[in-house]
């Protein structure tokens, strides 16, 4: 059996779970998430825990078993604690500023770039060089952070660009004079 799939997911106090066929809706203090799961998987709620059952031991059912368990655990964690990613902006004159639900980035191009936050994601600017992406859906938070990073990925010679906080950028040696 899948080690991830067979683990029961505890439901904390203040979190409500609604299961309607293949649709699972989880509501908590930080917000709510709704997701469609694969019709072959069965989600069971009992004794303050969620568990996932699979119909057979086929390879695709084993894979879906672990995936469904992992997705449900992330949904519960998201509505209780939320998810957050921090991005660092490195480079002379590179900076970010928050304007409502969007982010205005100055990244060395001839024009500033405006990034609109997707639904359910909050963008914050801690300092001009640190951007925070937060929300209850792990997938949306990670996708938004990846899209912002893709606007100016870190380059290997000077290390300029947008990187995740704590990310190590492998540096290359430049040209050498003969």
Coordinates of C-alpha atoms in Angstrom, one line a residue:
X1 CA 0.0 0.0 0.0
X2 CA 1.0 3.6 -0.5
X3 CA 2.6 4.9 2.7
X4 CA 1.3 8.4 2.0
X5 CA -2.2 7.2 0.9
X6 CA -2.8 4.9 3.9
X7 CA -2.0 7.6 6.5
X8 CA -5.1 9.1 8.1
X9 CA -5.3 12.9 7.8
X10 CA -6.4 14.5 11.2
X11 CA -9.0 17.2 10.9
X12 CA -8.3 20.0 13.5
X13 CA -10.9 21.9 15.4
X14 CA -12.6 24.6 13.4
X15 CA -12.2 22.8 10.1
X16 CA -15.3 21.4 8.3
X17 CA -15.1 18.9 5.5
X18 CA -17.9 18.3 3.0
X19 CA -17.7 15.3 0.6
X20 CA -20.2 15.2 -2.3
X21 CA -19.3 12.4 -4.6
X22 CA -15.9 13.2 -6.1
X23 CA -15.9 16.8 -4.8
X24 CA -14.2 17.6 -1.5
X25 CA -14.7 21.0 0.1
X26 CA -12.6 22.0 3.2
X27 CA -13.4 25.2 5.1
X28 CA -11.2 26.5 7.9
X29 CA -10.1 29.7 9.7
X30 CA -7.9 31.0 6.8
X31 CA -10.4 30.3 4.0
X32 CA -11.9 27.4 2.0
X33 CA -10.6 25.1 -0.8
X34 CA -12.7 22.9 -3.1
X35 CA -11.2 20.2 -5.3
X36 CA -12.4 17.5 -7.6
X37 CA -10.7 14.1 -6.9
X38 CA -10.4 11.1 -9.3
X39 CA -13.6 9.1 -9.4
X40 CA -11.8 5.8 -8.6
X41 CA -10.6 7.1 -5.2
X42 CA -13.0 7.2 -2.3
X43 CA -12.6 9.7 0.5
X44 CA -14.0 8.6 3.9
X45 CA -14.5 10.9 6.9
X46 CA -14.7 9.2 10.3
X47 CA -13.6 10.0 13.9
X48 CA -12.3 13.4 13.0
X49 CA -10.0 12.0 10.3
X50 CA -10.0 11.7 6.5
X51 CA -8.8 8.6 4.8
X52 CA -8.5 7.5 1.2
X53 CA -9.6 4.1 -0.1
X54 CA -8.6 2.6 -3.5
X55 CA -10.5 0.0 -5.4
X56 CA -7.7 -2.3 -6.4
X57 CA -3.9 -2.8 -6.3
X58 CA -3.3 -1.7 -9.9
X59 CA -0.4 0.6 -10.6
X60 CA -2.5 3.6 -11.5
X61 CA -4.7 3.2 -8.4
X62 CA -1.7 3.0 -6.2
X63 CA -0.3 6.2 -7.7
X64 CA -3.7 8.0 -7.3
X65 CA -4.0 6.7 -3.7
X66 CA -0.8 8.6 -2.6
X67 CA -1.6 11.6 -4.7
X68 CA -5.1 12.0 -3.3
X69 CA -3.9 11.6 0.3
X70 CA -1.1 14.2 -0.3
X71 CA -3.6 16.7 -1.9
X72 CA -6.1 16.4 1.0
X73 CA -3.3 16.9 3.6
X74 CA -2.2 20.0 1.8
X75 CA -5.8 21.3 1.6
X76 CA -6.2 20.8 5.4
X77 CA -2.8 22.5 6.2
X78 CA -3.7 25.4 3.9
X79 CA -7.0 26.3 5.5
X80 CA -5.4 26.0 9.0
X81 CA -1.9 27.6 8.5
X82 CA -1.8 28.8 4.9
X83 CA 1.2 28.7 2.6
X84 CA 3.8 31.3 1.9
X85 CA 6.8 31.7 -0.4
X86 CA 9.3 34.5 -0.2
X87 CA 11.2 35.9 -3.3
X88 CA 14.4 37.9 -3.2
X89 CA 15.2 40.5 -5.8
X90 CA 18.9 40.9 -6.4
X91 CA 20.4 43.6 -8.7
X92 CA 21.1 47.3 -8.7
X93 CA 17.9 49.3 -9.2
X94 CA 15.8 46.1 -9.1
X95 CA 12.8 46.6 -6.8
X96 CA 9.1 45.8 -6.2
X97 CA 6.1 47.8 -5.0
X98 CA 2.6 46.7 -4.1
X99 CA -0.3 48.4 -5.8
X100 CA -3.6 47.0 -4.6
X101 CA -3.9 43.4 -5.7
X102 CA -1.0 43.7 -8.2
X103 CA 2.8 43.9 -8.0
X104 CA 4.8 46.5 -9.9
X105 CA 8.4 45.3 -10.6
X106 CA 11.4 47.3 -11.9
X107 CA 13.8 44.6 -13.2
X108 CA 16.2 46.4 -15.4
X109 CA 14.0 46.4 -18.5
X110 CA 13.0 49.7 -20.2
X111 CA 9.6 49.5 -18.6
X112 CA 8.2 48.4 -15.2
X113 CA 6.3 45.0 -15.2
X114 CA 2.9 44.7 -13.5
X115 CA 1.9 41.3 -12.2
X116 CA -1.7 40.7 -11.3
X117 CA -2.3 38.3 -8.4
X118 CA -4.5 35.3 -9.2
X119 CA -7.7 34.6 -7.3
X120 CA -6.9 33.4 -3.7
X121 CA -3.3 34.6 -3.7
X122 CA -2.1 37.6 -1.7
X123 CA 1.1 39.5 -2.7
X124 CA 3.0 41.6 -0.2
X125 CA 6.2 43.6 -0.3
X126 CA 8.2 43.3 3.0
X127 CA 11.0 45.5 1.7
X128 CA 11.7 46.8 -1.9
X129 CA 13.7 43.6 -2.5
X130 CA 11.6 41.0 -0.7
X131 CA 8.2 39.8 -2.1
X132 CA 5.8 37.5 -0.2
X133 CA 3.3 35.3 -2.0
X134 CA 0.7 33.8 0.4
X135 CA -2.6 31.9 0.2
X136 CA -4.5 28.8 1.2
X137 CA -3.9 26.8 -2.0
X138 CA -0.4 25.3 -2.2
X139 CA -0.6 24.9 -5.9
X140 CA -1.7 28.5 -6.6
X141 CA 1.0 30.0 -4.3
X142 CA 3.7 27.9 -5.9
X143 CA 2.5 28.8 -9.5
X144 CA 2.3 32.5 -8.7
X145 CA 5.8 32.5 -7.2
X146 CA 7.2 30.6 -10.2
X147 CA 5.6 33.1 -12.6
X148 CA 7.1 36.1 -10.8
X149 CA 10.5 34.4 -10.7
X150 CA 10.3 33.7 -14.4
X151 CA 10.0 37.4 -15.2
X152 CA 13.8 37.7 -14.4
X153 CA 15.4 34.4 -13.4
X154 CA 18.8 34.6 -11.6
X155 CA 21.7 34.7 -14.1
X156 CA 24.9 32.7 -13.3
X157 CA 27.5 35.5 -13.9
X158 CA 26.5 38.2 -11.5
X159 CA 23.6 36.5 -9.7
X160 CA 21.1 39.3 -10.6
X161 CA 17.4 38.4 -10.9
X162 CA 14.5 37.1 -8.8
X163 CA 15.2 34.0 -6.6
X164 CA 13.4 32.1 -3.9
X165 CA 14.6 33.0 -0.4
X166 CA 17.4 30.7 0.5
X167 CA 18.0 29.5 -3.1
X168 CA 21.6 29.0 -4.0
X169 CA 22.6 30.3 -7.5
X170 CA 25.5 28.5 -9.0
X171 CA 28.0 31.1 -10.2
X172 CA 30.2 30.8 -13.3
X173 CA 33.5 32.4 -13.9
X174 CA 33.6 35.2 -16.4
X175 CA 36.0 35.9 -19.2
X176 CA 39.7 35.8 -18.3
X177 CA 42.2 38.2 -19.8
X178 CA 45.0 36.6 -21.7

